[in-house]
Short mmCIF file of C-alpha atoms in Angstrom, two decimals:
data_model
loop_
_atom_site.label_atom_id
_atom_site.label_comp_id
_atom_site.label_asym_id
_atom_site.label_seq_id
_atom_site.Cartn_x
_atom_site.Cartn_y
_atom_site.Cartn_z
CA MET A 1 -122.01 -31.55 -73.13
CA LYS A 2 -121.41 -34.35 -74.54
CA PRO A 3 -117.88 -36.20 -72.57
CA CYS A 4 -114.71 -36.32 -74.32
CA ARG A 5 -113.84 -39.98 -75.81
CA PRO A 6 -112.21 -41.41 -73.64
CA GLU A 7 -108.53 -42.68 -73.68
CA ARG A 8 -107.52 -46.26 -74.48
CA PRO A 9 -106.58 -48.11 -71.58
CA ALA A 10 -103.15 -49.83 -70.27
CA LEU A 11 -102.77 -53.17 -70.75
CA SER A 12 -101.99 -56.05 -68.41
CA LYS A 13 -99.13 -57.35 -67.51
CA PHE A 14 -100.34 -60.70 -68.39
CA HIS A 15 -102.17 -59.87 -71.53
CA ALA A 16 -98.72 -60.59 -73.56
CA HIS A 17 -99.66 -64.25 -72.75
CA TRP A 18 -102.35 -64.62 -75.44
CA SER A 19 -102.61 -63.67 -78.64
CA LEU A 20 -105.40 -60.74 -78.16
CA ASP A 21 -106.01 -58.31 -80.73
CA PRO A 22 -104.14 -55.79 -77.83
CA ARG A 23 -105.52 -53.00 -79.98
CA ILE A 24 -109.43 -54.69 -78.55
CA VAL A 25 -110.14 -54.08 -75.07
CA PHE A 26 -111.38 -57.95 -74.64
CA LEU A 27 -114.07 -58.13 -72.20
CA ASN A 28 -116.28 -61.02 -73.81
CA HIS A 29 -114.11 -64.33 -72.22
CA GLY A 30 -117.24 -65.88 -71.20
CA SER A 31 -118.31 -66.34 -74.90
CA PHE A 32 -115.57 -68.17 -76.35
CA GLY A 33 -112.74 -67.90 -74.05
CA ALA A 34 -109.12 -67.15 -75.68
CA CYS A 35 -106.57 -69.96 -75.46
CA PRO A 36 -102.59 -68.82 -74.44
CA LYS A 37 -99.79 -68.50 -76.81
CA PRO A 38 -97.59 -72.07 -74.76
CA VAL A 39 -101.37 -74.28 -75.11
CA LEU A 40 -101.72 -73.25 -78.97
CA GLU A 41 -97.61 -73.54 -79.73
CA ILE A 42 -97.90 -77.17 -78.19
CA GLN A 43 -101.38 -77.69 -79.71
CA GLN A 44 -99.92 -76.57 -83.16
CA GLU A 45 -96.69 -78.86 -82.57
CA LEU A 46 -99.42 -81.71 -81.63
CA ARG A 47 -101.28 -80.68 -85.47
CA ARG A 48 -97.69 -81.41 -86.86
CA GLU A 49 -97.01 -84.39 -85.72
CA MET A 50 -100.65 -85.55 -87.14
CA GLU A 51 -100.03 -84.23 -90.18
CA ALA A 52 -96.88 -85.64 -90.54
CA SER A 53 -97.69 -89.15 -89.48
CA PRO A 54 -101.65 -89.33 -90.06
CA VAL A 55 -101.83 -92.90 -89.09
CA GLN A 56 -99.41 -93.58 -86.45
CA PHE A 57 -100.81 -90.16 -84.64
CA LEU A 58 -104.20 -90.89 -84.73
CA TRP A 59 -104.25 -94.81 -84.33
CA ARG A 60 -101.61 -95.90 -82.59
CA ARG A 61 -100.78 -93.17 -80.43
CA TYR A 62 -104.71 -91.94 -79.38
CA ASP A 63 -104.91 -93.24 -76.28
CA ASP A 64 -101.48 -93.01 -75.25
CA LEU A 65 -102.23 -89.13 -76.17
CA LEU A 66 -105.93 -89.54 -74.48
CA GLU A 67 -105.46 -90.25 -71.21
CA PRO A 68 -103.06 -88.47 -69.33
CA ALA A 69 -105.29 -85.09 -70.53
CA ARG A 70 -108.37 -87.09 -68.61
CA ALA A 71 -106.22 -87.78 -65.94
CA ALA A 72 -105.41 -84.50 -65.00
CA LEU A 73 -108.67 -83.38 -65.77
CA ALA A 74 -110.29 -85.70 -63.44
CA ARG A 75 -107.82 -84.93 -61.00
CA PHE A 76 -109.17 -80.75 -61.49
CA ILE A 77 -113.18 -81.35 -60.85
CA GLY A 78 -112.59 -84.47 -58.86
CA ALA A 79 -113.75 -87.20 -60.48
CA ARG A 80 -112.56 -90.37 -61.48
CA SER A 81 -111.36 -90.83 -64.75
CA ARG A 82 -113.56 -94.05 -65.85
CA ASP A 83 -116.63 -91.50 -65.13
CA VAL A 84 -115.33 -88.56 -67.79
CA VAL A 85 -115.37 -88.31 -71.19
CA PHE A 86 -114.61 -85.62 -73.94
CA ILE A 87 -116.50 -83.69 -75.79
CA THR A 88 -116.41 -80.99 -78.30
CA ASN A 89 -118.47 -78.36 -75.80
CA ALA A 90 -121.05 -78.79 -72.77
CA THR A 91 -124.39 -78.74 -75.79
CA ALA A 92 -123.09 -81.98 -77.11
CA GLY A 93 -123.29 -82.74 -73.92
CA VAL A 94 -126.15 -82.06 -72.90
CA ASN A 95 -127.17 -83.96 -76.49
CA ALA A 96 -125.86 -86.83 -75.41
CA VAL A 97 -127.57 -87.15 -72.40
CA VAL A 98 -131.18 -86.06 -73.25
CA ARG A 99 -131.47 -88.19 -76.26
CA SER A 100 -130.45 -91.03 -74.63
CA LEU A 101 -133.71 -90.86 -72.40
CA LYS A 102 -136.40 -92.61 -73.03
CA LEU A 103 -139.28 -90.47 -72.32
CA ARG A 104 -142.90 -91.51 -73.02
CA ARG A 105 -146.10 -89.49 -73.43
CA GLY A 106 -146.48 -87.32 -69.99
CA ASP A 107 -143.08 -87.02 -68.96
CA ALA A 108 -141.80 -83.68 -68.44
CA LEU A 109 -137.88 -82.23 -68.41
CA LEU A 110 -137.41 -79.03 -66.81
CA THR A 111 -135.74 -76.14 -66.90
CA THR A 112 -135.37 -72.09 -66.42
CA ASN A 113 -135.82 -69.34 -68.07
CA LEU A 114 -132.67 -68.25 -68.01
CA ASP A 115 -131.20 -71.16 -69.71
CA TYR A 116 -128.90 -71.24 -72.89
CA ASN A 117 -130.75 -71.07 -76.09
CA ALA A 118 -129.12 -74.39 -77.48
CA CYS A 119 -129.22 -76.22 -74.40
CA HIS A 120 -133.20 -75.33 -74.58
CA ASN A 121 -133.62 -76.44 -78.38
CA VAL A 122 -132.75 -80.13 -76.59
CA LEU A 123 -134.88 -80.16 -74.33
CA VAL A 124 -137.81 -79.12 -76.58
CA GLU A 125 -137.23 -81.11 -79.76
CA THR A 126 -136.28 -84.39 -77.72
CA ALA A 127 -140.02 -83.72 -75.60
CA ARG A 128 -141.26 -83.49 -79.27
CA GLN A 129 -140.50 -85.67 -80.60
CA ALA A 130 -141.72 -88.47 -77.73
CA GLY A 131 -144.71 -86.47 -77.02
CA ALA A 132 -143.42 -85.15 -73.54
CA GLN A 133 -143.65 -81.78 -72.16
CA VAL A 134 -140.83 -79.11 -71.19
CA GLN A 135 -141.71 -77.49 -67.82
CA VAL A 136 -139.86 -74.11 -67.05
CA ALA A 137 -139.29 -72.58 -63.47
CA ARG A 138 -139.63 -68.85 -64.11
CA VAL A 139 -136.24 -67.67 -62.22
CA PRO A 140 -136.33 -63.97 -61.06
CA PHE A 141 -133.75 -61.33 -62.83
CA PRO A 142 -133.17 -59.03 -61.28
CA LEU A 143 -133.23 -61.44 -57.99
CA ARG A 144 -132.38 -60.08 -54.26
CA ARG A 145 -131.12 -63.53 -53.13
CA ALA A 146 -130.28 -67.57 -54.23
CA ASP A 147 -133.13 -69.26 -52.42
CA GLN A 148 -135.39 -67.45 -54.67
CA ALA A 149 -134.02 -69.38 -57.93
CA LEU A 150 -133.87 -72.51 -55.32
CA GLU A 151 -138.04 -71.60 -54.99
CA ALA A 152 -138.64 -71.60 -58.54
CA ILE A 153 -137.57 -74.42 -59.71
CA LEU A 154 -139.08 -76.94 -56.97
CA GLU A 155 -142.17 -74.57 -57.87
CA ALA A 156 -141.96 -76.43 -61.34
CA ALA A 157 -140.79 -79.53 -60.15
CA THR A 158 -143.94 -82.24 -60.67
CA SER A 159 -144.22 -86.16 -59.92
CA ARG A 160 -143.97 -85.94 -64.07
CA THR A 161 -140.62 -84.73 -63.97
CA ARG A 162 -137.50 -86.80 -65.50
CA LEU A 163 -135.06 -84.71 -65.81
CA ALA A 164 -133.91 -81.38 -64.42
CA MET A 165 -131.74 -79.17 -66.72
CA ILE A 166 -130.17 -76.00 -64.72
CA ASP A 167 -127.15 -73.87 -65.81
CA HIS A 168 -124.53 -73.80 -62.68
CA VAL A 169 -123.59 -70.85 -64.13
CA ALA A 170 -126.55 -69.16 -66.20
CA SER A 171 -124.63 -67.43 -69.69
CA HIS A 172 -126.66 -64.11 -69.81
CA THR A 173 -127.23 -63.42 -66.45
CA ALA A 174 -124.63 -64.86 -65.11
CA LEU A 175 -125.21 -65.94 -61.69
CA VAL A 176 -123.85 -68.44 -60.30
CA PHE A 177 -126.75 -70.98 -59.29
CA PRO A 178 -127.09 -73.25 -55.87
CA ILE A 179 -126.34 -75.76 -57.34
CA GLU A 180 -125.24 -78.02 -55.28
CA ARG A 181 -128.83 -77.30 -52.74
CA ILE A 182 -131.18 -77.80 -55.88
CA VAL A 183 -129.31 -81.06 -56.61
CA ARG A 184 -129.84 -82.65 -53.46
CA GLU A 185 -133.63 -80.78 -53.02
CA LEU A 186 -133.86 -82.43 -56.30
CA GLU A 187 -132.71 -85.68 -56.29
CA ALA A 188 -135.30 -86.08 -53.13
CA ARG A 189 -138.40 -85.98 -55.08
CA GLY A 190 -136.43 -88.77 -57.32
CA ILE A 191 -135.54 -85.92 -60.01
CA ASP A 192 -132.10 -86.83 -61.76
CA THR A 193 -130.38 -83.18 -62.38
CA LEU A 194 -127.99 -82.24 -65.64
CA VAL A 195 -125.54 -79.59 -64.29
CA ASP A 196 -125.40 -77.53 -67.83
CA GLY A 197 -121.30 -76.53 -66.90
CA ALA A 198 -120.40 -74.58 -69.48
CA HIS A 199 -118.95 -71.53 -67.71
CA ALA A 200 -118.05 -74.00 -64.49
CA PRO A 201 -114.98 -74.89 -64.79
CA GLY A 202 -111.68 -72.74 -64.30
CA MET A 203 -114.40 -70.09 -63.13
CA LEU A 204 -115.29 -71.79 -59.56
CA ALA A 205 -113.64 -74.67 -57.71
CA LEU A 206 -115.50 -77.91 -59.03
CA ASP A 207 -115.99 -81.15 -57.55
CA VAL A 208 -118.58 -83.20 -59.09
CA THR A 209 -117.87 -86.36 -57.13
CA LYS A 210 -119.29 -83.97 -53.82
CA LEU A 211 -122.03 -82.48 -56.47
CA ARG A 212 -123.12 -86.35 -57.23
CA PRO A 213 -125.76 -84.86 -59.84
CA ALA A 214 -126.69 -87.54 -62.43
CA TYR A 215 -125.44 -85.82 -65.56
CA TYR A 216 -122.45 -83.05 -65.58
CA ALA A 217 -121.31 -81.03 -69.08
CA GLY A 218 -118.82 -78.34 -69.39
CA ASN A 219 -116.97 -76.43 -71.18
CA LEU A 220 -112.96 -76.32 -71.17
CA HIS A 221 -112.13 -73.74 -73.34
CA LYS A 222 -113.56 -70.68 -71.46
CA TRP A 223 -112.17 -70.38 -68.14
CA VAL A 224 -109.93 -73.57 -67.83
CA CYS A 225 -108.55 -71.71 -71.57
CA ALA A 226 -107.94 -74.77 -73.45
CA PRO A 227 -108.92 -74.61 -77.24
CA LYS A 228 -111.37 -74.84 -79.01
CA GLY A 229 -113.26 -77.89 -79.19
CA ALA A 230 -112.55 -79.16 -75.53
CA GLY A 231 -115.63 -79.69 -73.19
CA PHE A 232 -115.94 -83.05 -70.59
CA LEU A 233 -119.68 -84.98 -70.21
CA TRP A 234 -119.26 -86.50 -66.41
CA VAL A 235 -122.03 -89.16 -65.35
CA ARG A 236 -122.68 -90.95 -62.50
CA GLU A 237 -121.70 -94.87 -62.40
CA ASP A 238 -124.91 -95.79 -62.49
CA LYS A 239 -126.28 -94.00 -65.34
CA GLN A 240 -123.76 -93.90 -67.39
CA ALA A 241 -125.25 -97.97 -68.98
CA ALA A 242 -128.11 -95.62 -70.66
CA VAL A 243 -125.59 -92.46 -72.59
CA GLN A 244 -125.01 -92.62 -76.14
CA PRO A 245 -122.83 -90.02 -77.46
CA PRO A 246 -123.96 -87.92 -80.24
CA VAL A 247 -122.14 -90.04 -82.76
CA ILE A 248 -121.85 -93.79 -82.64
CA SER A 249 -118.69 -95.13 -83.86
CA HIS A 250 -116.58 -97.90 -83.72
CA GLY A 251 -116.58 -98.13 -79.95
CA HIS A 252 -119.66 -99.31 -79.91
CA ASN A 253 -119.03 -102.69 -80.24
CA THR A 254 -115.24 -102.86 -79.72
CA PRO A 255 -114.02 -102.60 -76.57
CA ARG A 256 -110.91 -101.30 -75.82
CA PRO A 257 -108.87 -103.59 -72.22
CA GLY A 258 -108.38 -100.94 -69.49
CA TYR A 259 -111.57 -98.67 -70.52
CA GLY A 260 -114.91 -99.26 -69.55
CA ALA A 261 -118.21 -99.18 -72.42
CA PHE A 262 -119.07 -95.38 -71.51
CA GLN A 263 -115.54 -94.56 -72.75
CA ASP A 264 -115.03 -96.63 -75.40
CA ARG A 265 -118.16 -95.53 -76.82
CA PHE A 266 -117.38 -91.41 -76.59
CA ASP A 267 -113.49 -91.43 -77.07
CA TRP A 268 -113.29 -92.23 -80.83
CA ALA A 269 -116.27 -90.64 -82.99
CA GLY A 270 -115.01 -90.62 -86.77
CA THR A 271 -112.16 -88.51 -87.79
CA PHE A 272 -111.21 -85.49 -86.31
CA ASP A 273 -108.57 -83.12 -85.32
CA PRO A 274 -108.66 -84.48 -81.22
CA THR A 275 -105.83 -81.81 -80.54
CA ALA A 276 -107.95 -79.90 -78.60
CA TRP A 277 -108.35 -82.64 -76.04
CA PHE A 278 -105.17 -83.62 -75.87
CA CYS A 279 -103.66 -80.13 -74.57
CA VAL A 280 -106.20 -80.11 -71.36
CA GLY A 281 -104.05 -81.29 -69.07
CA VAL A 282 -101.36 -78.79 -70.48
CA ALA A 283 -103.94 -75.95 -70.23
CA LEU A 284 -104.86 -76.71 -66.66
CA ASP A 285 -100.81 -76.56 -65.84
CA TRP A 286 -100.26 -73.45 -67.95
CA MET A 287 -102.45 -71.73 -65.96
CA GLY A 288 -102.68 -72.82 -62.80
CA HIS A 289 -99.05 -71.52 -62.65
CA LEU A 290 -99.40 -68.10 -63.30
CA LEU A 291 -100.14 -66.83 -60.43
CA PRO A 292 -98.00 -68.52 -57.00
CA GLY A 293 -101.42 -69.77 -55.28
CA GLY A 294 -102.73 -71.59 -58.54
CA TRP A 295 -105.99 -72.02 -59.62
CA ARG A 296 -107.37 -71.46 -56.60
CA GLU A 297 -106.04 -67.64 -56.48
CA LEU A 298 -106.88 -67.49 -59.72
CA ARG A 299 -110.63 -68.02 -59.04
CA GLN A 300 -110.35 -65.88 -56.44
CA HIS A 301 -108.80 -63.04 -58.75
CA ASN A 302 -111.33 -63.29 -61.22
CA HIS A 303 -114.25 -63.31 -58.99
CA LYS A 304 -112.65 -60.15 -56.80
CA LEU A 305 -112.35 -58.24 -60.70
CA ALA A 306 -115.64 -59.09 -61.54
CA VAL A 307 -117.05 -57.64 -57.94
CA MET A 308 -115.22 -54.36 -58.43
CA ALA A 309 -115.86 -53.88 -62.18
CA ARG A 310 -119.57 -54.40 -61.21
CA ARG A 311 -119.09 -51.94 -58.62
CA LEU A 312 -117.29 -49.58 -60.44
CA LEU A 313 -120.03 -49.49 -63.67
CA CYS A 314 -122.47 -49.04 -61.56
CA GLN A 315 -121.40 -46.47 -59.29
CA ARG A 316 -120.46 -44.50 -62.80
CA LEU A 317 -123.53 -45.31 -64.59
CA GLN A 318 -125.82 -44.94 -61.91
CA LEU A 319 -126.77 -48.77 -62.58
CA GLU A 320 -128.29 -50.78 -59.15
CA PRO A 321 -126.90 -54.64 -59.28
CA PRO A 322 -129.59 -57.33 -60.15
CA CYS A 323 -128.21 -59.79 -58.27
CA PRO A 324 -125.92 -60.53 -54.95
CA GLU A 325 -122.09 -60.07 -55.32
CA SER A 326 -122.07 -63.98 -53.61
CA MET A 327 -124.34 -64.97 -56.92
CA LEU A 328 -121.46 -64.23 -59.11
CA GLY A 329 -118.49 -66.03 -60.37
CA ALA A 330 -115.88 -64.00 -63.31
CA MET A 331 -118.52 -62.45 -64.81
CA ALA A 332 -121.08 -59.54 -64.56
CA THR A 333 -124.80 -58.85 -66.07
CA LEU A 334 -125.71 -55.16 -65.50
CA PRO A 335 -129.01 -53.45 -67.20
CA LEU A 336 -127.57 -50.68 -70.06
CA PRO A 337 -128.91 -47.89 -68.73
CA ASP A 338 -132.55 -46.57 -69.00
CA ARG A 339 -131.85 -44.47 -72.66
CA PHE A 340 -130.85 -47.19 -74.15
CA GLN A 341 -133.59 -49.40 -73.05
CA GLY A 342 -136.92 -50.12 -75.51
CA LEU A 343 -135.46 -49.43 -78.58
CA PRO A 344 -135.91 -52.30 -81.46
CA LYS A 345 -133.34 -54.84 -82.27
CA THR A 346 -131.95 -53.59 -85.10
CA GLY A 347 -130.35 -57.29 -86.64
CA LYS A 348 -128.04 -59.74 -85.41
CA ILE A 349 -126.40 -57.67 -83.11
CA ASP A 350 -127.05 -54.50 -81.44
CA ASP A 351 -126.03 -51.30 -83.59
CA GLU A 352 -124.71 -50.54 -80.01
CA GLN A 353 -122.56 -53.74 -79.63
CA LEU A 354 -121.48 -52.70 -83.22
CA ARG A 355 -120.10 -49.18 -82.14
CA LEU A 356 -118.24 -50.40 -78.62
CA TYR A 357 -116.55 -52.04 -81.33
CA ASP A 358 -116.01 -50.61 -84.38
CA GLU A 359 -115.24 -46.92 -82.35
CA PHE A 360 -113.71 -48.02 -78.45
CA GLY A 361 -112.35 -51.26 -79.84
CA ILE A 362 -114.33 -53.07 -76.41
CA GLU A 363 -115.55 -56.68 -77.04
CA ALA A 364 -118.88 -56.88 -74.44
CA PRO A 365 -122.03 -58.64 -75.80
CA LEU A 366 -125.40 -56.41 -75.33
CA VAL A 367 -127.91 -58.95 -74.61
CA ARG A 368 -131.85 -59.06 -74.28
CA PHE A 369 -133.98 -61.25 -72.52
CA GLY A 370 -136.75 -61.01 -69.97
CA ARG A 371 -140.56 -59.89 -69.23
CA PRO A 372 -140.96 -57.25 -69.98
CA GLU A 373 -137.31 -57.33 -72.84
CA ARG A 374 -135.01 -55.13 -70.98
CA ARG A 375 -131.07 -55.25 -72.74
CA TRP A 376 -128.24 -55.72 -70.42
CA PHE A 377 -124.38 -55.90 -71.15
CA ARG A 378 -122.33 -58.37 -69.36
CA VAL A 379 -118.66 -58.25 -68.61
CA SER A 380 -116.38 -61.10 -67.65
CA ALA A 381 -112.44 -61.17 -65.92
CA GLN A 382 -109.85 -62.94 -66.10
CA LEU A 383 -106.31 -62.45 -65.69
CA TYR A 384 -105.47 -60.35 -68.69
CA ASN A 385 -108.16 -58.29 -67.77
CA SER A 386 -107.66 -54.29 -65.47
CA VAL A 387 -110.10 -52.16 -63.80
CA ALA A 388 -108.78 -49.02 -65.76
CA GLU A 389 -110.18 -51.60 -69.06
CA TYR A 390 -113.94 -51.28 -66.93
CA GLU A 391 -113.88 -47.67 -66.69
CA TYR A 392 -112.78 -47.52 -70.31
CA LEU A 393 -116.15 -49.19 -70.98
CA ALA A 394 -118.05 -47.34 -68.92
CA GLU A 395 -116.94 -44.30 -70.39
CA ALA A 396 -117.25 -45.37 -73.84
CA LEU A 397 -120.78 -45.99 -72.87
CA THR A 398 -121.63 -42.81 -71.34
CA PHE A 399 -119.90 -41.45 -74.77
CA LEU A 400 -122.05 -43.13 -77.43
#
């Protein structure tokens, strides 16, 4: 007998701070984030100023608006301002680092089978052009312990490995990698690490100076909740001279007093809308004051909510959790129930995901990966979410 159609859950009291459609149960913060209304209002005011006097805004005031945002970001990630540049997203940072490498035929770039496809493509194309190789560490998923990720990566590394690109938080699986141990172990083997930190800033406590990889690329539109188009690249000082931005522009030969060459090369890539970058400090401050305990409490809240959501979904749908709770941040990935497995792909987005949205107003990603391929779904936890929304998802999946 088919269960009754579930009733829409009540909205969290924090939902009103976001522009999210109240008719949608938004459980996919991890894909593109969501920017709060107050931050968007400040961005809009900056845009009005830019259009009212473009030369004044983009030429005379640019550095004065950029530098406070960079200083706020540097404090947030435990860095020095001179080691941080803004980019549009983490993929742009991966492009800058990997395509700046002077690879030789026979060199190797290391990644994992759980990497992000866009960044994987950067490795493949760069290796192809240089006659190099891409090595893929097969990290198991499901897995029982974090050491399995470390072991797979070290097993795949060889004396030819020049760089390892490792996720801090893997996108599809939502796994939080033991990144500091990975960086140290690879460093001991003479291998530089580029951390793809697309999801980590704002989700996890981050201190790049302590972590000390060679490179760290992160997004700020996801868990920091800055406007779309805000990301950063941190490069260790001894590596900065070799890293070129994706777009070479004026800064290549136009130094500014008080700035390093690394910042000069990245800070201006031509005419674009820089207001997302200028709003990073605003987003950090605003999100940091939502709860009494600031960012620490916010991260803890979202982690606890993700853990509760996964426990609830596992219990309601009779699913086995594919990783320890210690490897969760503010997202969790679970296998779809058996009756959804083995069905062919129906298009860019599978029918079940479309039905969740069209019939139930649920935004949650369904993905396919693994050997053999399995079907999974991922949920995110942000302050505007509630336990009732994950209960609603469980009921909707049962109803489908």
